[in-house]
GROMACS .gro file of C-alpha atoms in nm:
model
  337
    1UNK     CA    1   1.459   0.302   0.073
    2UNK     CA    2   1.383   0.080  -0.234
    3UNK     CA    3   1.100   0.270  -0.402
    4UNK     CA    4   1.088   0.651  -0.298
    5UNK     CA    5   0.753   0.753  -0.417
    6UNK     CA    6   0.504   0.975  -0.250
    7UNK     CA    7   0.503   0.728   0.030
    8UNK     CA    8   0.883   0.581   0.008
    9UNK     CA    9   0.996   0.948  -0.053
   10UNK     CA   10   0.830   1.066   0.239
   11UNK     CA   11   0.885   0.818   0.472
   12UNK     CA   12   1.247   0.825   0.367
   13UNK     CA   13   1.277   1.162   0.418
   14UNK     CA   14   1.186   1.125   0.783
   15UNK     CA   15   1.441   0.922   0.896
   16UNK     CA   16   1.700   1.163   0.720
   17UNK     CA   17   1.580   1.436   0.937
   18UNK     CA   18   1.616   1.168   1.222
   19UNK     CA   19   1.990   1.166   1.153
   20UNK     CA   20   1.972   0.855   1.006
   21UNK     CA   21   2.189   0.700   0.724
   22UNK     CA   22   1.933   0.646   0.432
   23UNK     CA   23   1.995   0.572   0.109
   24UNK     CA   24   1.743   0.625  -0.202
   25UNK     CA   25   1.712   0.337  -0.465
   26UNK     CA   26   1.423   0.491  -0.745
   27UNK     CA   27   1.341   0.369  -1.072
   28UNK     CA   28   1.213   0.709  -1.214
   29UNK     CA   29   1.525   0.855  -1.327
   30UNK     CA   30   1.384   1.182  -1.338
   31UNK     CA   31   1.263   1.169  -0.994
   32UNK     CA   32   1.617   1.103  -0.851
   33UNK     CA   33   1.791   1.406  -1.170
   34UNK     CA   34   1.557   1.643  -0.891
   35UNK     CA   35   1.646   1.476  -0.566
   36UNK     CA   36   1.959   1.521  -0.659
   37UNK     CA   37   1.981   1.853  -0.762
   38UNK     CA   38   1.712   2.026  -0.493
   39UNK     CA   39   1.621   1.746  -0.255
   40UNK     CA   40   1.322   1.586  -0.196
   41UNK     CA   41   0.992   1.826  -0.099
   42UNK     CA   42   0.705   1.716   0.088
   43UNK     CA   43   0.415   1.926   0.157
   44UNK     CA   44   0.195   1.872   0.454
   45UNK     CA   45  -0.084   2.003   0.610
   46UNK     CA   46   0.120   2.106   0.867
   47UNK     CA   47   0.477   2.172   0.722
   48UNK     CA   48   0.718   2.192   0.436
   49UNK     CA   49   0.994   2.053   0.444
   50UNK     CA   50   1.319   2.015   0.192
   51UNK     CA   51   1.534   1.747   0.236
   52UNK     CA   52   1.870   1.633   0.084
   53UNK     CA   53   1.917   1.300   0.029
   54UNK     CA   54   2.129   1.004  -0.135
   55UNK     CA   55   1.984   0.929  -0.434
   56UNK     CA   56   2.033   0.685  -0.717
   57UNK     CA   57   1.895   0.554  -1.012
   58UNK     CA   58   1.801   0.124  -1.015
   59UNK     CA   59   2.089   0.072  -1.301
   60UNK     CA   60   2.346   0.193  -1.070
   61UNK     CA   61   2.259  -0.078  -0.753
   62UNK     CA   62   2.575  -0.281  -0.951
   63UNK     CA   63   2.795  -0.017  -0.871
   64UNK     CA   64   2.698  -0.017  -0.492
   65UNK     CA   65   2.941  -0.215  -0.282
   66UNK     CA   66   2.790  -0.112   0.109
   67UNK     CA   67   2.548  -0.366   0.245
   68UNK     CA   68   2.269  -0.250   0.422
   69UNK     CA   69   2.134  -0.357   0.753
   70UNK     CA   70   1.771  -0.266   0.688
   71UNK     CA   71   1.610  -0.232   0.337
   72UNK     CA   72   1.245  -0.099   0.309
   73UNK     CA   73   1.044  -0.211   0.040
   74UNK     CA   74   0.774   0.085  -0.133
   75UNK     CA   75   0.751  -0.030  -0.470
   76UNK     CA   76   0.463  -0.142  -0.610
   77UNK     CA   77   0.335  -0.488  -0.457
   78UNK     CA   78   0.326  -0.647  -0.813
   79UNK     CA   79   0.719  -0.546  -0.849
   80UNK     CA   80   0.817  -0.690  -0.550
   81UNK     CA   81   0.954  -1.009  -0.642
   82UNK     CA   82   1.231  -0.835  -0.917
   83UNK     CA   83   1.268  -0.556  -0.632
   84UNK     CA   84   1.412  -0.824  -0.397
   85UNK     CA   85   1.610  -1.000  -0.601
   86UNK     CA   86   1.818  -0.679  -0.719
   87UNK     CA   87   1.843  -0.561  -0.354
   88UNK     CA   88   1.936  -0.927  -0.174
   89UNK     CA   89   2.312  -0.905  -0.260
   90UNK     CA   90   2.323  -0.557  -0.095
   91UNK     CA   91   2.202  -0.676   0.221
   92UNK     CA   92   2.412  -0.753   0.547
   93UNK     CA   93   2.385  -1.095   0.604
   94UNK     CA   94   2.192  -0.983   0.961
   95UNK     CA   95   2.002  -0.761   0.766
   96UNK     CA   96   1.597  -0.681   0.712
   97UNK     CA   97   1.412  -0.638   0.413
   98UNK     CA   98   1.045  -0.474   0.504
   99UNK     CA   99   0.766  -0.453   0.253
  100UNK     CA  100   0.570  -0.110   0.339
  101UNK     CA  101   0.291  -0.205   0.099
  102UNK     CA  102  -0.048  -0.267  -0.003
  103UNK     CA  103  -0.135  -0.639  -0.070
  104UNK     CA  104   0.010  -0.968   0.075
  105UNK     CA  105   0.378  -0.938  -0.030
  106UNK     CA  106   0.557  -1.069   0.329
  107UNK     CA  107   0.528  -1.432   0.169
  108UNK     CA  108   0.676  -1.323  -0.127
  109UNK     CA  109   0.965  -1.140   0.070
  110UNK     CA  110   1.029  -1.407   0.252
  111UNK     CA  111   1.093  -1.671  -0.051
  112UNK     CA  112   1.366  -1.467  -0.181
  113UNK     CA  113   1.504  -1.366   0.133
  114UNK     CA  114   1.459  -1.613   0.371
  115UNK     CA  115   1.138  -1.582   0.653
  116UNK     CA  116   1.433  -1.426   0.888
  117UNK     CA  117   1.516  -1.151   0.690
  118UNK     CA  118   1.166  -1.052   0.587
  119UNK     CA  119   0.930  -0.838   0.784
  120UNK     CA  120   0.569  -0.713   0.669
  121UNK     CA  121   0.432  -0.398   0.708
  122UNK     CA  122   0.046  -0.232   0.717
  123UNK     CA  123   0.058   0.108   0.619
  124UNK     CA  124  -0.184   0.414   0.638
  125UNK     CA  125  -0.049   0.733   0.474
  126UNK     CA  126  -0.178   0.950   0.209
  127UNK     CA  127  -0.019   1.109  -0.063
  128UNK     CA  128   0.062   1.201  -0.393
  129UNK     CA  129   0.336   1.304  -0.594
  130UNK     CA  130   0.265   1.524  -0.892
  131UNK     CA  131   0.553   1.567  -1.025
  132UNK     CA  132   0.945   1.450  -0.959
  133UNK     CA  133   1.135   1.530  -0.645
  134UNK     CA  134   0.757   1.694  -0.513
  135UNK     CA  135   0.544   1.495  -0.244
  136UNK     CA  136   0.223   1.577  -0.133
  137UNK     CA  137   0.185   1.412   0.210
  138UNK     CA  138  -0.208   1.473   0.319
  139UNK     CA  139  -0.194   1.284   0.620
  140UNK     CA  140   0.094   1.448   0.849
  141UNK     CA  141   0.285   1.204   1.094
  142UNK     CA  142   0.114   1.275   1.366
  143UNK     CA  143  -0.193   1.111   1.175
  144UNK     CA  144  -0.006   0.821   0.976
  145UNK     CA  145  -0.032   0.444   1.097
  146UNK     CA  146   0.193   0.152   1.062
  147UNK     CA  147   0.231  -0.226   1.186
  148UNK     CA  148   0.489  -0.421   1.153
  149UNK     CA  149   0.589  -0.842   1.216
  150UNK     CA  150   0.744  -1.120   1.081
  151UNK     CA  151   0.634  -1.461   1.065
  152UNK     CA  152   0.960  -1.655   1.266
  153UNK     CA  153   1.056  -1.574   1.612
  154UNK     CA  154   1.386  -1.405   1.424
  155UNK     CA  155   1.205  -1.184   1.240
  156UNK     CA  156   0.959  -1.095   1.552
  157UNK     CA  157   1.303  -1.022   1.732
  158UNK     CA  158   1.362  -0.786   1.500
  159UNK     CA  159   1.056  -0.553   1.447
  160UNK     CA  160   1.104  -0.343   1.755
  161UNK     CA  161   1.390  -0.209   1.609
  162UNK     CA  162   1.219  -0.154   1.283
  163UNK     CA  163   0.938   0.017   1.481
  164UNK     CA  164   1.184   0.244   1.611
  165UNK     CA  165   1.304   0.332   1.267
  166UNK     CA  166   0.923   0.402   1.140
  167UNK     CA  167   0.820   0.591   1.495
  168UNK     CA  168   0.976   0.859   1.328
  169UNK     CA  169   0.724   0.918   1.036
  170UNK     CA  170   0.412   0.830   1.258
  171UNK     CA  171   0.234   0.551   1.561
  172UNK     CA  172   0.367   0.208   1.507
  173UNK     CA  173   0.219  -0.116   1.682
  174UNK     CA  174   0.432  -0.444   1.658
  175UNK     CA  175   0.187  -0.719   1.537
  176UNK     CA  176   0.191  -1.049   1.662
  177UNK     CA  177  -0.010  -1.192   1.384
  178UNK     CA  178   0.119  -0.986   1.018
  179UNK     CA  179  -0.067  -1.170   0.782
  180UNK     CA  180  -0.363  -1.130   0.952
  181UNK     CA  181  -0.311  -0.754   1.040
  182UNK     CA  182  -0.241  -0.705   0.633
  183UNK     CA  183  -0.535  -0.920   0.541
  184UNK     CA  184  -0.731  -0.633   0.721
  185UNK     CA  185  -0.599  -0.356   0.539
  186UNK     CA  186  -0.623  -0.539   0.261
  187UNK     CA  187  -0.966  -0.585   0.334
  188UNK     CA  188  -0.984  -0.195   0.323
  189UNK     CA  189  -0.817  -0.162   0.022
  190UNK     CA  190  -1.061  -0.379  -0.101
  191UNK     CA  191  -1.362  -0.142  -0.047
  192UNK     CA  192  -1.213   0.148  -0.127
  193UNK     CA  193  -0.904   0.167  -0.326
  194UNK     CA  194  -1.024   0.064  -0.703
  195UNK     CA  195  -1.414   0.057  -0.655
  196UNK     CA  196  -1.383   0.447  -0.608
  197UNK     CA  197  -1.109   0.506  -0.911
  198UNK     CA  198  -1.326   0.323  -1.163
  199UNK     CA  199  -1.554   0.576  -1.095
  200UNK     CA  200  -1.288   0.874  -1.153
  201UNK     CA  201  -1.371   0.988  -0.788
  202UNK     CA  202  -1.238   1.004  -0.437
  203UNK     CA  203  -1.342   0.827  -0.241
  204UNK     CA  204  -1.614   1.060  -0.079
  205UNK     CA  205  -1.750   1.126  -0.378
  206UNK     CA  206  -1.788   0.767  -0.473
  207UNK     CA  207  -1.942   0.686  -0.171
  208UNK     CA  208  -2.237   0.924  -0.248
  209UNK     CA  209  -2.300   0.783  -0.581
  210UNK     CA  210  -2.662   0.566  -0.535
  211UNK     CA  211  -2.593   0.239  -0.483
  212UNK     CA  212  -2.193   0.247  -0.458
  213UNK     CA  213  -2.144   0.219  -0.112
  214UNK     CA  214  -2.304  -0.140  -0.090
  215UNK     CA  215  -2.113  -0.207  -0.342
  216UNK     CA  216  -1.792  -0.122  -0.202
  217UNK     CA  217  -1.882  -0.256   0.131
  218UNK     CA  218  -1.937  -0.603  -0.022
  219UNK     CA  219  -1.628  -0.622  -0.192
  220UNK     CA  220  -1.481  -0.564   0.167
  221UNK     CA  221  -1.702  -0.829   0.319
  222UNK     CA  222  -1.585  -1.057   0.067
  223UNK     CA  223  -1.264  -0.999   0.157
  224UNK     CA  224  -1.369  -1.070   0.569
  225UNK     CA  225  -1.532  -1.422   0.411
  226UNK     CA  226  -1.172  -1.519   0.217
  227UNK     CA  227  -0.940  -1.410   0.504
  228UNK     CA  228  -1.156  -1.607   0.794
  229UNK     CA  229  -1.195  -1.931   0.522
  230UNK     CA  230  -0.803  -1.885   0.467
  231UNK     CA  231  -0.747  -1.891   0.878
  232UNK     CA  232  -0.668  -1.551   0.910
  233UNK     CA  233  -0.798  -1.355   1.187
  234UNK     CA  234  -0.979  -1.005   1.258
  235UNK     CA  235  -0.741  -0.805   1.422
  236UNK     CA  236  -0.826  -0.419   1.528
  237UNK     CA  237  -0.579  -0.264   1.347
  238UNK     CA  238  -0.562   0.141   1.233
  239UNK     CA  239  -0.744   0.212   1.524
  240UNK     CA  240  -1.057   0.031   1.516
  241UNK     CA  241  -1.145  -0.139   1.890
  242UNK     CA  242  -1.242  -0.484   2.016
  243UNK     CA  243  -1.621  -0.356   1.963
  244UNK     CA  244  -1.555  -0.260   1.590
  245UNK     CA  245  -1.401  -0.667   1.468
  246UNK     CA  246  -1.696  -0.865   1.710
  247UNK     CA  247  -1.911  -0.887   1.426
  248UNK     CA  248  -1.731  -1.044   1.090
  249UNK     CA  249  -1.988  -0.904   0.901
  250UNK     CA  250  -1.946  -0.587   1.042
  251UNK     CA  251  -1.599  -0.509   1.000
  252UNK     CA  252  -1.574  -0.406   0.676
  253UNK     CA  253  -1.812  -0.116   0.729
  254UNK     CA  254  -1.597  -0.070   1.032
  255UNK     CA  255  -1.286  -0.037   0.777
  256UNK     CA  256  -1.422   0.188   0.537
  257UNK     CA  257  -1.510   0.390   0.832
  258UNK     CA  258  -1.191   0.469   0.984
  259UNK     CA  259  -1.043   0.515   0.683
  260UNK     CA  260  -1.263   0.772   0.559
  261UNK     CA  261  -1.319   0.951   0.803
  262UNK     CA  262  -0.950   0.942   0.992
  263UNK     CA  263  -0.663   0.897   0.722
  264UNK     CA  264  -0.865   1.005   0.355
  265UNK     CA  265  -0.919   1.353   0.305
  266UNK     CA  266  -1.175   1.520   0.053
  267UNK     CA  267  -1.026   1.531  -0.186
  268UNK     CA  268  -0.741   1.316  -0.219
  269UNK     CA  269  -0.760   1.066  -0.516
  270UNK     CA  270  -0.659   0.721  -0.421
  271UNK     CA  271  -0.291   0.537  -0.523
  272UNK     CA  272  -0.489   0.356  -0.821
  273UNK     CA  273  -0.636   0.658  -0.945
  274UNK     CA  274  -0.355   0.838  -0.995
  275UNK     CA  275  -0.169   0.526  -1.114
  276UNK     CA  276  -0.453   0.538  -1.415
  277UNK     CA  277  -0.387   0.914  -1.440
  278UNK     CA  278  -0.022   0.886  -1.517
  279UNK     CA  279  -0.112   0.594  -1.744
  280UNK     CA  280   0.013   0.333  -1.491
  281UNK     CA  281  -0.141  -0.003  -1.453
  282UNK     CA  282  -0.259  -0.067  -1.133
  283UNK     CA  283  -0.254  -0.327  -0.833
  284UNK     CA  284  -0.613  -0.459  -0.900
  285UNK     CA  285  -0.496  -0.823  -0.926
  286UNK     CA  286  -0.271  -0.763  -0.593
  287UNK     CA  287  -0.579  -0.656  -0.388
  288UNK     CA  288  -0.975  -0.719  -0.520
  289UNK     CA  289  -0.791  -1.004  -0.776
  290UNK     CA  290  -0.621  -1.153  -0.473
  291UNK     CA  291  -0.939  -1.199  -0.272
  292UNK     CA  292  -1.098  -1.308  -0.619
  293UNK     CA  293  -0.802  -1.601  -0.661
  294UNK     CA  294  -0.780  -1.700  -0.303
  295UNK     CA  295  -1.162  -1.761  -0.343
  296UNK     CA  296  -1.152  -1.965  -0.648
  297UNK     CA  297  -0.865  -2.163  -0.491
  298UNK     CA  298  -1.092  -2.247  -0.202
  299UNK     CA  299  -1.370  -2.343  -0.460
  300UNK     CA  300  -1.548  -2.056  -0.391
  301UNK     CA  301  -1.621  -1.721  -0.551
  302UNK     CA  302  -1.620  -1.347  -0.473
  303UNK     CA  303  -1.827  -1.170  -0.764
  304UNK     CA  304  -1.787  -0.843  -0.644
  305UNK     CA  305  -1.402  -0.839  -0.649
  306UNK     CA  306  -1.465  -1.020  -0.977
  307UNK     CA  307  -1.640  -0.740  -1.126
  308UNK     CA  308  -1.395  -0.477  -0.967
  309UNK     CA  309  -1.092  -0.678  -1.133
  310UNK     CA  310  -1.284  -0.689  -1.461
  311UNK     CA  311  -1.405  -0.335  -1.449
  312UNK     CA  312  -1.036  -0.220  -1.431
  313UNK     CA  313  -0.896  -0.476  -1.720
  314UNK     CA  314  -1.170  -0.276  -1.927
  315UNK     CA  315  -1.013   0.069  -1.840
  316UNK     CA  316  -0.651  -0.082  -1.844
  317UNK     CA  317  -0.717  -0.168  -2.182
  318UNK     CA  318  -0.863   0.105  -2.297
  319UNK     CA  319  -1.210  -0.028  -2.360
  320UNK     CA  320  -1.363   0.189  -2.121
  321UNK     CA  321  -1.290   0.521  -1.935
  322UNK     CA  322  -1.325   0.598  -1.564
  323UNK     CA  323  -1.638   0.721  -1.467
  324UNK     CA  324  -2.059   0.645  -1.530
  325UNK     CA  325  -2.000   0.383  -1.808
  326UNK     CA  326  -1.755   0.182  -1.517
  327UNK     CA  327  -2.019   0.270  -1.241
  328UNK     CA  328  -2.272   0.124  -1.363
  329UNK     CA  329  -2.045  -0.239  -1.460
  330UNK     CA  330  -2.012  -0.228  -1.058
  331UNK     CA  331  -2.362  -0.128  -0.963
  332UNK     CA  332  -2.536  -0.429  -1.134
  333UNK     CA  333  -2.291  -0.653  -1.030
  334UNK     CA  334  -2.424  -0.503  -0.673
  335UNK     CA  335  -2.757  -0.574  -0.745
  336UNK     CA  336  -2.699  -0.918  -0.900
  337UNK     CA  337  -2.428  -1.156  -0.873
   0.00000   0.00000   0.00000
């Protein structure tokens, strides 16, 4: 587990309690000082669990000498590039490396290690972790979503077995299209994800705020427009059903559905917002920027996602704070551009 966050720490812990050999690569030394000394906690709505596990800080990967036949990725998606390069020696020359992550990393994966050895990942789970060695996992496994593919036939071959490995921390479906499946979360992320954190709200409560919804919606259709101009395809992933991805301009609505009302609960804050609440930058440019430069590269443009990334440069930079001030730098680019 490369990056054992709320997400990578709970996810990890699974497959420990599977009986599975798992090993913890972190870069929050503090995180792994409390691993280490009480295990790893995760609270769910249903159970709470402590689990000991192998844990060790990113400087000591040079004293590691065991190669490992499956590596999954949970770091941030802008790290992901330096995050495969320090893990690539480690891994068996038949080995995987999976990126369980927001944005379109799977191309990035596979320059470093080959399209063989990389596999992508679309993944639906909630949580949060306050505090080090403590996760907060709101939605439980029985509720958390993942897809998984590769873009040769090698890689294909080998994400049954990887489904197997992530059937043990919720429903897996092997997609036979990954890009396209991660376009569509992406396209999720897009509505949701920062449009609702530069508001310094959850997403529920952002969705009530006059005007924001269309707003958020549009940034998602955007992202529809991009992906189906790019040749990606809508696929019905996290549930959604042939009837929900007829209708391109439907689908984003469809999106922000699910995803509101099956895997967000009240009142959990989403990943950006608590990246800005720990003083974190955020991965803005890796999700509404993405559609933004994708568009531009096509000659076109996606003003919505281009006021979402410039709304959170502002509050990156400190020249505004989360909250009305922000709101209302989205709503008129709603009612505008």
């Amino acid at each position: 587990m490369l990056g054992t966050g709320a997400n990578g720490g709970s996810i990890g812990a699974d497959l420990i309690r599977a009986g599975l050999n798992v090993t913890f690569l972190e870069q929050w030394p503090e995180h792994v000082a409390a691993i280490r000394e009480h295990g790893i906690r995760v609270e769910m709505p249903d159970a709470s669990e402590v689990t000991a596990a192998r844990a060790f800080n990113l400087c000591d990967v040079a004293t590691l000498r065991e190669r490992f036949d499956v590596v999954l990725i949970l770091v941030k998606a802008y790290d992901t590039r330096w995050a495969c390069e320090l893990i690539k020696p480690l891994v068996a020359d038949d080995g995987i490396v999976v990126g369980i992550q927001n944005g379109m990393t799977l191309d990035t994966i596979a320059d470093i290690m080959g399209a063989d050895r990389a596999l992508g990942a679309v993944i639906e789970v909630a949580s949060n972790m306050p505090e080090p060695g403590l996760i907060y996992r709101d939605t439980p496994r029985s509720q958390s979503w993942f897809a998984v593919g590769g873009l040769t036939a090698t890689a294909q071959h080998k994400a049954p077995a990887i489904a197997d490995l992530l059937r043990h921390s919720g429903t897996v479906e092997i997609s036979d299209d990954i890009l396209s499946s991660k376009w569509m979360k992406l396209v999720a992320n897009c509505t949701e994800l920062v449009t609702s954190a530069v508001l310094d709200m959850t997403v529920h409560e952002a969705a009530k705020v006059p005007g924001m919804l269309e707003v958020m919606i549009e940034a998602g259709n955007e992202a529809v427009r991009t992906g189906l101009a790019l040749g990606r395809r809508i696929r019905p992933v996290l549930g959604l059903t042939t009837t929900d991805v007829a209708d391109p301009e439907k689908v984003a609505t469809a999106l922000f559905n699910i995803v509101h009302d099956r895997f967000v609960t009240p009142g959990q804050k989403t990943t950006v917002l608590q990246d800005w609440i720990k003083g974190r930058r955020s991965e803005v440019h890796q999700i509404n920027g993405h559609v933004a430069a994708e568009q531009a590269r096509l000659g076109g443009r996606a003003p919505v996602n281009e006021r979402v990334v410039e709304a959170a440069r502002r509050i990156e930079e400190r020249e505004i704070a989360p909250g009305l001030e922000a709101a209302e730098f989205l709503l008129v680019s709603g009612r505008g551009s």
